[in-house]
Short mmCIF file of C-alpha atoms and ligand atoms in Angstrom, two decimals:
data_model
loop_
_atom_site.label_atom_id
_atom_site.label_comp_id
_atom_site.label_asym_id
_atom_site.label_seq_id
_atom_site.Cartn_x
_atom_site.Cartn_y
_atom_site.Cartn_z
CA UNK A 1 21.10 -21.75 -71.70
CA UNK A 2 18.66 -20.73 -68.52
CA UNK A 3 17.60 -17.50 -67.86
CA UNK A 4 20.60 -15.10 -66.77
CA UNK A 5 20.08 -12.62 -63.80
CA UNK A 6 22.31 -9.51 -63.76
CA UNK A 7 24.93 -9.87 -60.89
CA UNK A 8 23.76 -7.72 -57.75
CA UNK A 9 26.64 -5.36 -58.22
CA UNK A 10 25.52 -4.98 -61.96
CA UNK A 11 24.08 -1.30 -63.71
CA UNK A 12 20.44 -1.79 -65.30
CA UNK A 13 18.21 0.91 -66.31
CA UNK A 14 15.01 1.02 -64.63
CA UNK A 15 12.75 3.09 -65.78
CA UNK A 16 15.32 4.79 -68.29
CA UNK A 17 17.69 5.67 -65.12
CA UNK A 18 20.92 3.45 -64.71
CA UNK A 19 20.89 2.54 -61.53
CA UNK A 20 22.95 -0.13 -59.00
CA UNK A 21 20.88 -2.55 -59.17
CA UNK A 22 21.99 -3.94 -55.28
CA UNK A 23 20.59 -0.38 -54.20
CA UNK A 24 17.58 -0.85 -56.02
CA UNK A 25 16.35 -3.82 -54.35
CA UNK A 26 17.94 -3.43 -50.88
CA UNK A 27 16.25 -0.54 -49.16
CA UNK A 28 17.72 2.89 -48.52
CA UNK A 29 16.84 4.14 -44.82
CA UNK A 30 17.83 8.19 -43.55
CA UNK A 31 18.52 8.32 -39.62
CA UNK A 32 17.33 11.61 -38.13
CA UNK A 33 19.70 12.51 -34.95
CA UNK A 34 23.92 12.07 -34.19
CA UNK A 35 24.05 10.74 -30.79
CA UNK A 36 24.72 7.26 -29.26
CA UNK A 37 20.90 6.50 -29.56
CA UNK A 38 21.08 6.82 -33.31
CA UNK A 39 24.31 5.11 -33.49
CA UNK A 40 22.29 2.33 -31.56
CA UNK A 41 19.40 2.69 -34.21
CA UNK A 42 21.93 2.54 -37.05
CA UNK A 43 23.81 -0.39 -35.77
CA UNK A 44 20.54 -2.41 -35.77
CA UNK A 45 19.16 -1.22 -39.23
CA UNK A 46 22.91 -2.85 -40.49
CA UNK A 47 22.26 -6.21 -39.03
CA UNK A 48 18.84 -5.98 -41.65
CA UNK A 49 19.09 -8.16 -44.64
CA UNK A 50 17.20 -6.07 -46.32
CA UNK A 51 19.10 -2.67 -45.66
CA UNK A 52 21.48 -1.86 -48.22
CA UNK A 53 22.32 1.89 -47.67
CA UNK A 54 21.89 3.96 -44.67
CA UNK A 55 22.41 7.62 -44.37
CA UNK A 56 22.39 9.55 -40.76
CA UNK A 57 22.18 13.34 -40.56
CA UNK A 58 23.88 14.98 -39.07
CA UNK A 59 25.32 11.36 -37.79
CA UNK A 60 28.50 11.25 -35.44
CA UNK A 61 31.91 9.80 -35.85
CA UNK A 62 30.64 6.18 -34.77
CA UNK A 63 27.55 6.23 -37.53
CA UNK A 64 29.69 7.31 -39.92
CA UNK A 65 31.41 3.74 -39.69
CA UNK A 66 28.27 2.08 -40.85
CA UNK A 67 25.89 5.02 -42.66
CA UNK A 68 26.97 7.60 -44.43
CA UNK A 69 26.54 10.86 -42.16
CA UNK A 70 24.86 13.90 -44.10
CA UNK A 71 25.18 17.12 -42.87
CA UNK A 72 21.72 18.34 -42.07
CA UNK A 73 20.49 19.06 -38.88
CA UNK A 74 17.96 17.24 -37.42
CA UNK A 75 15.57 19.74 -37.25
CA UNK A 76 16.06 20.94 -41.02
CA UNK A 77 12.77 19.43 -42.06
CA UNK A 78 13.17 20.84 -45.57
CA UNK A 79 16.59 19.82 -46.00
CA UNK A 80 15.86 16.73 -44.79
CA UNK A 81 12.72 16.14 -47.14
CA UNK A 82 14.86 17.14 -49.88
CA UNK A 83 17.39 14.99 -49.19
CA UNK A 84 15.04 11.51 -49.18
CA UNK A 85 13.45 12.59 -52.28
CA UNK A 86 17.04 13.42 -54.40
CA UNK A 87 18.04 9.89 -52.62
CA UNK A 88 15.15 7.85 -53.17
CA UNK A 89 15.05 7.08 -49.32
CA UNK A 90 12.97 4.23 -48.75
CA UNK A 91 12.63 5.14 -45.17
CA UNK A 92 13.17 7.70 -42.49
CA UNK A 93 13.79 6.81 -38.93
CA UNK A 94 13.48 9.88 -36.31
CA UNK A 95 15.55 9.93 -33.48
CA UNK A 96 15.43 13.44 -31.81
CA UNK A 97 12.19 14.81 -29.96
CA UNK A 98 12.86 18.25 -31.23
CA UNK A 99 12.61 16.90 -34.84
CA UNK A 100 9.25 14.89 -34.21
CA UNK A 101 7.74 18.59 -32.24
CA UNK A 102 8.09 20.71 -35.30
CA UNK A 103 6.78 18.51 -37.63
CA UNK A 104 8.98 16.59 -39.52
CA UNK A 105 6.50 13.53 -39.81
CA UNK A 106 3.87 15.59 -41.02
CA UNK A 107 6.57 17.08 -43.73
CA UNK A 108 7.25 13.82 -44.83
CA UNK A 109 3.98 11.75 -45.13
CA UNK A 110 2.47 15.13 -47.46
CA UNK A 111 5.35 14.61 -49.54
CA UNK A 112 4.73 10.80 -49.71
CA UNK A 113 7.70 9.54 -48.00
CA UNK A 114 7.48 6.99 -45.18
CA UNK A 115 9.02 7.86 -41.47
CA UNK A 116 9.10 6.31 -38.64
CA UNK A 117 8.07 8.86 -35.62
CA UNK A 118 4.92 10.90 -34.60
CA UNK A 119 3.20 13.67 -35.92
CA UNK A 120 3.47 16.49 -34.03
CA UNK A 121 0.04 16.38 -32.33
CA UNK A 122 1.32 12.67 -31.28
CA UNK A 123 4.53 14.30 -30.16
CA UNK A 124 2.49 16.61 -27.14
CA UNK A 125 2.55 13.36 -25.34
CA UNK A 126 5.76 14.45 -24.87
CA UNK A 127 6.31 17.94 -25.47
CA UNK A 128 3.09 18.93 -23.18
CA UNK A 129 3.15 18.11 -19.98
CA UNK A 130 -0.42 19.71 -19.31
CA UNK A 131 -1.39 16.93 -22.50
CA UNK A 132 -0.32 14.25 -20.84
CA UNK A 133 -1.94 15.03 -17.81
CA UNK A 134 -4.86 15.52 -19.44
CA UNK A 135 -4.45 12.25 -21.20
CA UNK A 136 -3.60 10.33 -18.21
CA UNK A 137 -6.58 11.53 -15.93
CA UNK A 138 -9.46 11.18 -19.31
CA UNK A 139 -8.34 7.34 -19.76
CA UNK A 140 -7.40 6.45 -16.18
CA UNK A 141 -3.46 6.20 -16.20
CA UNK A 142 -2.33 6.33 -12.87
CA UNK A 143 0.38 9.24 -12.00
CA UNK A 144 0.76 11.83 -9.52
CA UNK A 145 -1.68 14.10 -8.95
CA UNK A 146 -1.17 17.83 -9.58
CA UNK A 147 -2.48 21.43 -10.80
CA UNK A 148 -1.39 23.56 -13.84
CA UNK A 149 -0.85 27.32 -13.57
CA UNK A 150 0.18 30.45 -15.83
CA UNK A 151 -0.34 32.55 -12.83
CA UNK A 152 3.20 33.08 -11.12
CA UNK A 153 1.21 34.12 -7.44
CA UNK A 154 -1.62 31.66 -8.03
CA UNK A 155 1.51 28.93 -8.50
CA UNK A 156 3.28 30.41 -5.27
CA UNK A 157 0.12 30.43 -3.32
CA UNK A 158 -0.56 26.58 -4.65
CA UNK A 159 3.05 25.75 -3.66
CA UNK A 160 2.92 27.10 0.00
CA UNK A 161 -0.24 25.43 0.83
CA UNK A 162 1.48 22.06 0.22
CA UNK A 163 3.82 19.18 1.33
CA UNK A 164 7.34 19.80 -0.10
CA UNK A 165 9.28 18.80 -1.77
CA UNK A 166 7.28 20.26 -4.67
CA UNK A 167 7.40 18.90 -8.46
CA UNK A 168 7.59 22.02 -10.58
CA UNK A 169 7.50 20.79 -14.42
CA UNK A 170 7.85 23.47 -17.35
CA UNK A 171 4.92 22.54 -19.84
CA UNK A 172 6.95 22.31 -22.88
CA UNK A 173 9.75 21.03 -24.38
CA UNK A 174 13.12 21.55 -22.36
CA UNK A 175 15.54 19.20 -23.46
CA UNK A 176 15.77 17.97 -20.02
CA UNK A 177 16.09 20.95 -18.40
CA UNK A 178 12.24 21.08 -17.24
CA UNK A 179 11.88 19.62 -13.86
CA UNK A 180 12.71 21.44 -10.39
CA UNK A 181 12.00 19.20 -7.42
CA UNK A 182 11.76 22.30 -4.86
CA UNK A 183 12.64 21.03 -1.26
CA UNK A 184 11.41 24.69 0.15
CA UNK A 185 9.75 27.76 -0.08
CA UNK A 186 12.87 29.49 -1.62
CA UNK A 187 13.78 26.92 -4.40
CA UNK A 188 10.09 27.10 -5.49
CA UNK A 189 9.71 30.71 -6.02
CA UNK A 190 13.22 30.47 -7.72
CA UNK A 191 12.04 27.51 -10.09
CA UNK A 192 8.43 29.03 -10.55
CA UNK A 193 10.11 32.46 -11.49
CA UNK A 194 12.39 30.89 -14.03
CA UNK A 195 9.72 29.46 -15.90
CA UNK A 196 6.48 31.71 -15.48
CA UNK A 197 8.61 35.49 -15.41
CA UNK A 198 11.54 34.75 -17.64
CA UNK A 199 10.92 34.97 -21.25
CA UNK A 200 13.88 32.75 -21.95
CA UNK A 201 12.10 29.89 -21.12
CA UNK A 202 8.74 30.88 -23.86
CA UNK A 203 5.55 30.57 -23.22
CA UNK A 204 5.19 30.25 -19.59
CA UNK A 205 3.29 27.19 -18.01
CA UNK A 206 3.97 24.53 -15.60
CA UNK A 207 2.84 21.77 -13.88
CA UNK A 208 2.94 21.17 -10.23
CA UNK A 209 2.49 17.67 -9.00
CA UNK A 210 2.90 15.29 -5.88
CA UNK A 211 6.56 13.84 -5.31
CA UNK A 212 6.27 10.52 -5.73
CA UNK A 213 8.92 8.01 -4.55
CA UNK A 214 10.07 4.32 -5.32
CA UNK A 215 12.64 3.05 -8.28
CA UNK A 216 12.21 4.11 -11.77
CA UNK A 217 12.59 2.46 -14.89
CA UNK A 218 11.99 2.78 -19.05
CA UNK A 219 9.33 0.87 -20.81
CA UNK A 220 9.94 1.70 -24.35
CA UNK A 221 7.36 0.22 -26.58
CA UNK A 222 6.78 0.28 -30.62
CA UNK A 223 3.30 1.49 -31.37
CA UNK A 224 1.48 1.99 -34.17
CA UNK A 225 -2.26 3.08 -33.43
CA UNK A 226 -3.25 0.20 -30.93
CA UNK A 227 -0.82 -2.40 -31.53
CA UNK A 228 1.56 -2.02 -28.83
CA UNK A 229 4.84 -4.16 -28.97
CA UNK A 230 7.60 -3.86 -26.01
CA UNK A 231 11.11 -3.72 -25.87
CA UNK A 232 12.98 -5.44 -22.38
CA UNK A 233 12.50 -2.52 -19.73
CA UNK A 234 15.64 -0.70 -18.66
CA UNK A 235 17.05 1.50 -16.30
CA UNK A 236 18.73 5.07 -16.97
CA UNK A 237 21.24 6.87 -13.88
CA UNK A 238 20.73 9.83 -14.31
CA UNK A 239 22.98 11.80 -12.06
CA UNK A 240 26.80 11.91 -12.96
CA UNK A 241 28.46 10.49 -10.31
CA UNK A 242 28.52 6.87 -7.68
CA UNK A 243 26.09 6.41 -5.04
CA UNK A 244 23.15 8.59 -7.55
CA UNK A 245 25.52 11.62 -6.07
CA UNK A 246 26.00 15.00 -8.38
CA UNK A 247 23.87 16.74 -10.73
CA UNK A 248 21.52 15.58 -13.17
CA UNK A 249 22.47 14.33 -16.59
CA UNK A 250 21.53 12.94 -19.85
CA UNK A 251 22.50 9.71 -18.49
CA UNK A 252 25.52 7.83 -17.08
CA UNK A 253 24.32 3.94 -17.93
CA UNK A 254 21.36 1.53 -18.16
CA UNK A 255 21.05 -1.85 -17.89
CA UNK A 256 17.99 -4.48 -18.74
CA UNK A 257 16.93 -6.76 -16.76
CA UNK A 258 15.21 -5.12 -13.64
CA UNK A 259 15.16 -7.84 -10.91
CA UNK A 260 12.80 -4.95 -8.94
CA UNK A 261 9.50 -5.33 -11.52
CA UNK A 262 7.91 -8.72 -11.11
CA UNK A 263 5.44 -10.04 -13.72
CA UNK A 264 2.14 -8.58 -12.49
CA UNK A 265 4.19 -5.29 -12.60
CA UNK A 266 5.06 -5.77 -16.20
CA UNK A 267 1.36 -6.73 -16.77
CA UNK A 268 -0.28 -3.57 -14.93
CA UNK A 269 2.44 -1.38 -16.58
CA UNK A 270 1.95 -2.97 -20.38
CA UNK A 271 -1.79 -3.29 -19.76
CA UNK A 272 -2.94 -0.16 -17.86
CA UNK A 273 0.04 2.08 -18.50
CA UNK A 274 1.31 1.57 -22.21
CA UNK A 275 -1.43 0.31 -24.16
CA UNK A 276 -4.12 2.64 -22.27
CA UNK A 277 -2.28 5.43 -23.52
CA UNK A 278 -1.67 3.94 -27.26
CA UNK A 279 -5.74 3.33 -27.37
CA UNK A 280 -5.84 6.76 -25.69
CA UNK A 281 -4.08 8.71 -28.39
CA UNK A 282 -6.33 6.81 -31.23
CA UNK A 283 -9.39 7.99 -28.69
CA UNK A 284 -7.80 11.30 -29.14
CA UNK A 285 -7.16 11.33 -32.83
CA UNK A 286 -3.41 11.86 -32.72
CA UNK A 287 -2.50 7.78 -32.97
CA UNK A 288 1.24 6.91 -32.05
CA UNK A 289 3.08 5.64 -35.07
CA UNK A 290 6.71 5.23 -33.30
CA UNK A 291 8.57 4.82 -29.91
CA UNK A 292 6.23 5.50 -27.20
CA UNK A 293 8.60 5.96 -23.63
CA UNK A 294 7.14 5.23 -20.04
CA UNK A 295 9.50 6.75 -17.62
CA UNK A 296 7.46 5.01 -15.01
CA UNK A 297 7.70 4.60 -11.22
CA UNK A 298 7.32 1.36 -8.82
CA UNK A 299 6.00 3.39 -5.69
CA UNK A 300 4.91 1.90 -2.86
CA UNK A 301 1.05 2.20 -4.33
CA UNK A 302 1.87 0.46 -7.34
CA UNK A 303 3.13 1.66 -10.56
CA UNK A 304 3.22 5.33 -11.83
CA UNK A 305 3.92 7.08 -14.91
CA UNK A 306 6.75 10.11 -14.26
CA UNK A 307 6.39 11.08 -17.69
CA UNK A 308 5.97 10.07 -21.37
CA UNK A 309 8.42 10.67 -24.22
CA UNK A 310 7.44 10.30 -28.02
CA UNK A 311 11.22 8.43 -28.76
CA UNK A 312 13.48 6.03 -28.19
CA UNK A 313 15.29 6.85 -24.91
CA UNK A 314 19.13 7.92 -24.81
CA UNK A 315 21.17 5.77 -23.20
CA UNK A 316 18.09 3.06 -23.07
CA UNK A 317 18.08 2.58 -26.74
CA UNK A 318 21.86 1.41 -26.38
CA UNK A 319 21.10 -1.58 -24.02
CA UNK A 320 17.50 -2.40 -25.41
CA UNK A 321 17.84 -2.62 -29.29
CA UNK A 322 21.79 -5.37 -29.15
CA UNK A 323 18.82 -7.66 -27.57
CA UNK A 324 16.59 -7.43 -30.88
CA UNK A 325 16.87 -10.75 -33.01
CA UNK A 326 13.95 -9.66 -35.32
CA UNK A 327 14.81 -7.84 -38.06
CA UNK A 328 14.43 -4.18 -37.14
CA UNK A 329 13.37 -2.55 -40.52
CA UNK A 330 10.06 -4.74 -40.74
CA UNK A 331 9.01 -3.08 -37.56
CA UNK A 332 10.30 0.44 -38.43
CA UNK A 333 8.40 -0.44 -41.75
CA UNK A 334 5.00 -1.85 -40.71
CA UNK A 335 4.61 1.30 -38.04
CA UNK A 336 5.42 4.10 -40.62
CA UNK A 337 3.03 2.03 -42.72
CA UNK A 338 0.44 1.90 -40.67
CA UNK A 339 0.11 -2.02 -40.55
CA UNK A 340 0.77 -4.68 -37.85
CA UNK A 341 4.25 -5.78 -37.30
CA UNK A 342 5.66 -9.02 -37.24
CA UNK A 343 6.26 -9.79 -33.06
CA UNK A 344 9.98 -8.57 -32.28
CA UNK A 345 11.73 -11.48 -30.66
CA UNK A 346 14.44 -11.14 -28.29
CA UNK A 347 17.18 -12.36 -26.94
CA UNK A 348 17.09 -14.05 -23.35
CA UNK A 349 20.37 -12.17 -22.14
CA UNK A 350 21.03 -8.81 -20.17
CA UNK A 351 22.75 -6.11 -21.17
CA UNK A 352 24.61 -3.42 -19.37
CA UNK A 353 26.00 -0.23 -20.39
CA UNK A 354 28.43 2.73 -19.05
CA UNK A 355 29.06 5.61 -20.18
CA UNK A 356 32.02 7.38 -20.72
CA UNK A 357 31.61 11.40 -20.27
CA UNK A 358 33.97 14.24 -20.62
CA UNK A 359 35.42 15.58 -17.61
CA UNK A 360 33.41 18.75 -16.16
CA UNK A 361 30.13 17.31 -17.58
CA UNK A 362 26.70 18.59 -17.19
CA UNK A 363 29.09 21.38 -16.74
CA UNK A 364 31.49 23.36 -18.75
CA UNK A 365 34.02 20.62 -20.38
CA UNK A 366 36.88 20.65 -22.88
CA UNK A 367 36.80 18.88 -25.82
CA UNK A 368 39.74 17.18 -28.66
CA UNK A 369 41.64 14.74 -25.97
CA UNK A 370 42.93 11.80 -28.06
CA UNK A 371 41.07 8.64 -27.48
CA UNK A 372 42.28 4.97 -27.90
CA UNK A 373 41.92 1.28 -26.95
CA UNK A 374 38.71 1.14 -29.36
CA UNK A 375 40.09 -1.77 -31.13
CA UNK A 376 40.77 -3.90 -27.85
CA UNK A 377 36.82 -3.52 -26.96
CA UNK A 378 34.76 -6.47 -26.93
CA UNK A 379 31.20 -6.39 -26.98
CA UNK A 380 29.55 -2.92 -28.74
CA UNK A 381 30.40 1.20 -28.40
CA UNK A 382 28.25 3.09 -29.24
CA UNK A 383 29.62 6.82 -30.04
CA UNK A 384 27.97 10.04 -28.40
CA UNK A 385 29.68 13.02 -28.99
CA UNK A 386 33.53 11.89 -30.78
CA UNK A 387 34.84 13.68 -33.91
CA UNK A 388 37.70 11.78 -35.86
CA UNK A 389 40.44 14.97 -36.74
CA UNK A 390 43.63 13.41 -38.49
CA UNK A 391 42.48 9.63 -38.46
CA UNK A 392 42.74 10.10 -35.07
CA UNK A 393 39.06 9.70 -32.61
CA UNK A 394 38.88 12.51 -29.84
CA UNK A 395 36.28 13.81 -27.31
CA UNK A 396 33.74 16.44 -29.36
CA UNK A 397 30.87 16.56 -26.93
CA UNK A 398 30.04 15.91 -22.80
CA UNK A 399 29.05 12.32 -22.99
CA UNK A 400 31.64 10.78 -25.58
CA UNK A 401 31.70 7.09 -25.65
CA UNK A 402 28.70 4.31 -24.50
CA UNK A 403 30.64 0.97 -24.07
CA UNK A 404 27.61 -1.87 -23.81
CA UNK A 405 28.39 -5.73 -22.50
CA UNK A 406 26.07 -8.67 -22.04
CA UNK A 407 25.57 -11.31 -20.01
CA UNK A 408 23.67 -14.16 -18.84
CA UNK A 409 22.34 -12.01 -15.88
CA UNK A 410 23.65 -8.32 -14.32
CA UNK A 411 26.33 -9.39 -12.39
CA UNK A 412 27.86 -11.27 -15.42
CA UNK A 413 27.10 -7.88 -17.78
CA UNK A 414 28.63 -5.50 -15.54
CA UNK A 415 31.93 -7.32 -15.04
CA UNK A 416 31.80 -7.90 -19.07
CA UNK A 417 31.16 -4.51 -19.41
CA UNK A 418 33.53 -2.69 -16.92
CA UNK A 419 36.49 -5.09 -18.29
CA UNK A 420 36.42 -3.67 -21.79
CA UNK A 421 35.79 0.02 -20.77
CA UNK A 422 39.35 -0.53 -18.40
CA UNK A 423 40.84 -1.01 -22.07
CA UNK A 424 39.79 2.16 -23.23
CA UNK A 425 42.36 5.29 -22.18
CA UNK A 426 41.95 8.70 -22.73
CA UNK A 427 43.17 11.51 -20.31
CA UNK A 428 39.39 13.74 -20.07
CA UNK A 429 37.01 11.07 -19.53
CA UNK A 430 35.25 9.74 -16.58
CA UNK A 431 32.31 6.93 -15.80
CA UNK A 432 30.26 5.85 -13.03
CA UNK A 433 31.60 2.61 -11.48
CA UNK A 434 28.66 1.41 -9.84
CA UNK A 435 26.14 1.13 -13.26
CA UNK A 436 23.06 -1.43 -12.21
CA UNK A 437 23.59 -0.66 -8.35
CA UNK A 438 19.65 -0.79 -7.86
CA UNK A 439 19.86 -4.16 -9.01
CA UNK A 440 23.07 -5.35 -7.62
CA UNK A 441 23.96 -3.29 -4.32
CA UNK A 442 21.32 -2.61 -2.69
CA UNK A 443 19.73 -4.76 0.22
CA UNK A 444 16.04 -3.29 -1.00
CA UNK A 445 14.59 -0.96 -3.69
CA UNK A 446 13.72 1.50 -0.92
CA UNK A 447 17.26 1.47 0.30
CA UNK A 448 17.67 2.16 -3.45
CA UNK A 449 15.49 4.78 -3.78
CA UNK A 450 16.44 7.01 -0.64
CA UNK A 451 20.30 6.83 -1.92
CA UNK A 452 18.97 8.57 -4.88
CA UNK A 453 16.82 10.78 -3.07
CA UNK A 454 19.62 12.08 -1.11
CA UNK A 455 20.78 15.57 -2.48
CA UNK A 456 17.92 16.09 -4.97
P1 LIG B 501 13.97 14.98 -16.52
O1 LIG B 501 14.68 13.79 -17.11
O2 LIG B 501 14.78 16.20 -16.38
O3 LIG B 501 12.61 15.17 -17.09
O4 LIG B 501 13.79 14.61 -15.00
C1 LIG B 501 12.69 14.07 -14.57
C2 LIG B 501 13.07 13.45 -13.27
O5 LIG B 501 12.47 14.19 -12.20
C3 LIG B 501 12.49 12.06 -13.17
O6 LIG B 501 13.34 11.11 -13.72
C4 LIG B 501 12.33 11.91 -11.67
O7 LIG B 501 13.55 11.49 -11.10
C5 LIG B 501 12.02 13.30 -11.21
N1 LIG B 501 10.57 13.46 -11.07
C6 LIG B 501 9.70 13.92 -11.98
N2 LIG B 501 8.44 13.91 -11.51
C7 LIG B 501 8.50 13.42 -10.26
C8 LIG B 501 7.52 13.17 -9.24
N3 LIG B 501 6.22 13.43 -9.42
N4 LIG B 501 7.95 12.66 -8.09
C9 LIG B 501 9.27 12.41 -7.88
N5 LIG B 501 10.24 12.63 -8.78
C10 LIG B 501 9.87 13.13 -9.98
N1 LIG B 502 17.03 8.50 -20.68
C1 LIG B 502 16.23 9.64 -20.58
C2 LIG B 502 15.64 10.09 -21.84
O1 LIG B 502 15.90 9.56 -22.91
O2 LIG B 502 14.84 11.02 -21.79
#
């Protein structure tokens, strides 16, 4: 008789423990975050071979279909280091900024587990505004030009001396929630009060820079030290309703494929944008060792970075990682370890996504409104804020749902995509209808652009 392997499914003691011997040699990953960006991440780690288990905390009601959601908070660095250890996590993938800014990489590498993210001097790219800057102007990256101030009169005598309207950044931070573009006198001194008087806001710094103008668009990129790999560039909409009309959100619906960036715009923006500020950061000694984000600008003097973010982008993520064919947990793995990664290959389609957003939203909004149709969906949802209470899925948060379609181009994407998200009923929601317009509506990006700066 040969040699007889234990079925996968089989106990063995390893190391005097019993354990399953399928869990030992598949890995165990933890997602840090609940929203559709993790659900996004989560979905991707389950197409892995070589993921077995996968835990989310705190998860949502759509990760909790594939992982199994652990109720920690994102930012519960000590929980959440406890929790890998007890559960012999292989690996940790961070979602959430807020998680990466108060150290939870840092946690984790002194206590010898491997995560996916930045340290939190990596993370100022992101949570410093004044950083960036700095970063930007030392290695030559171009963006607008601008002044930082602690001084609320020096700030109000910059202001009034310039062009309007004014970009007023808080220097920290903000979930969002940091960037007034002032069309006078009154909405500056209003915006610069907020942030430099009130001690709500903490420590009191801003930014002031030039408005800039022209499309925008997401370059999310893998990077670990200088090895910079990209992910198809995508577009966010920001505000919540048609026509780029209503207030600002965490985002209605992306789509890839940008028929508005051209290749030598892709090359200036990999080359002189994204891996200037990866070699940068190394320069710096805080190297990147996760998602770096280019919320970059095509103006009409050439590409321009808005801002940087130290993550995956929510609702990018949800368009950009169904086009992955590599296998996402060698990439996760090689950055956390600190070695190249394997090329990610991906798939020559487009993908286009809506959102689906509780009624009242950025405002005050109700939640628990019975949702169904799920099962008719083709193509992916991803879940943002859903709870399931008596079997039954419901509304829990102000962006609920993120119904994604592809297609062999945008046109073909959006009507995949708006075809299942008709199937879907539920009495509180609403979604833009017009998802991709840049790319499909308009007769120019200008035209584009001055729809969206209507009303800002
Ligand atoms: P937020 O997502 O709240 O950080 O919003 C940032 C948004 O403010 C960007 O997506 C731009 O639409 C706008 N913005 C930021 N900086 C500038 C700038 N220098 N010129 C024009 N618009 C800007
Ligand atoms: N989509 C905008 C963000 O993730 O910041």
């Amino acid at each position: 008789m040969g040699l007889v392997y234990p079925l996968p499914t089989q106990k063995t003691a390893v190391r005097g423990k019993e354990i399953n011997l399928e869990n030992y040699l598949m890995k165990t990953v933890l997602v840090v975050g609940g929203g559709g960006r993790e659900h996004a991440i989560v979905d991707a780690l389950n197409r892995s071979p070589q993921v077995g288990k996968i835990y989310c905390a705190p998860g949502n009601a759509g990760t909790g279909l594939l992982a199994e959601n652990v109720p920690l908070k994102d930012t519960d660095v000590e929980g959440l280091k406890a929790f890998a250890l007890e559960h012999e996590v292989d690996l940790t993938v961070v979602g959430p900024e807020a998680a990466l800014a108060v150290g939870i990489v840092d946690a984790f590498r002194a206590a010898g587990l491997k995560i996916f993210g930045h340290t939190a001097s990596a993370t100022r790219i992101e949570s410093s505004k004044e950083f960036a800057k700095e970063l930007m102007a030392k290695y030559g990256i171009p963006t607008a030009a601008y002044r930082s101030f602690e001084d609320f009169g020096k700030a109000l005598e910059y202001v009034s001396g310039r062009p309007f309207p004014a970009v007023i950044k808080y220097d920290g931070l903000a979930a969002g929630k940091g960037v007034v573009i002032a069309q006078d006198m009154e909405e500056a001194r209003a915006a610069l009060s907020d942030m430099l008087l009130d001690e709500a806001f903490g420590k009191g710094r801003v930014v002031i820079e030039d408005y800039l103008t022209g499309p925008e668009f997401s370059f999310l990129c893998f990077v670990e030290g200088t090895n910079v790999y990209p992910m198809p560039l995508s577009q966010d909409h920001k505000r919540a309703f048609d026509g780029d009309k209503g207030p600002n959100t965490g985002g209605m619906g992306a789509y890839t494929g940008l028929p508005f960036i051209t290749a030598d715009d892709w090359e200036f923006a990999f080359r002189e944008i994204m891996c200037k500020a990866a070699a940068g950061m190394v320069a710096e000694g805080c190297p990147l060792s996760g998602v770096l984000y280019g919320g970059l600008m095509k103006t009409p003097q050439g590409i321009k970075v808005i801002e940087f973010n130290a993550r995956f982008g929510d609702p990018e993520t949800e368009v950009v990682l169904p086009l992955l064919e590599s296998d996402i947990f060698d990439i996760f793995d090689a950055v956390a370890s600190g070695r190249e990664a394997p090329a990610p290959v991906w798939k020559d389609a487009v993908t286009l996504g809506v959102v689906l957003a509780s009624k009242g939203y950025p405002g005050k909004y109700e939640k628990g409104f019975a949702i169904s149709g799920l099962d008719d969906v083709k193509g992916r949802v991803y879940h943002m804020g859903t709870a399931f209470r008596d079997g039954s899925l419901v509304t829990n948060g102000g962006r609920v749902l993120m119904v994604v379609g592809t297609g062999a181009d945008v046109a073909d994407a959006r009507a995949n995509v708006y075809r299942e998200v008709a199937k879907i009923a539920c009495e509180n929601l609403f979604y833009r209808n017009d998802i991709a317009h840049c790319a499909l509506d308009c007769h120019s990006m200008l035209d584009c652009h001055s729809e969206q700066s209507e009303g800002i």
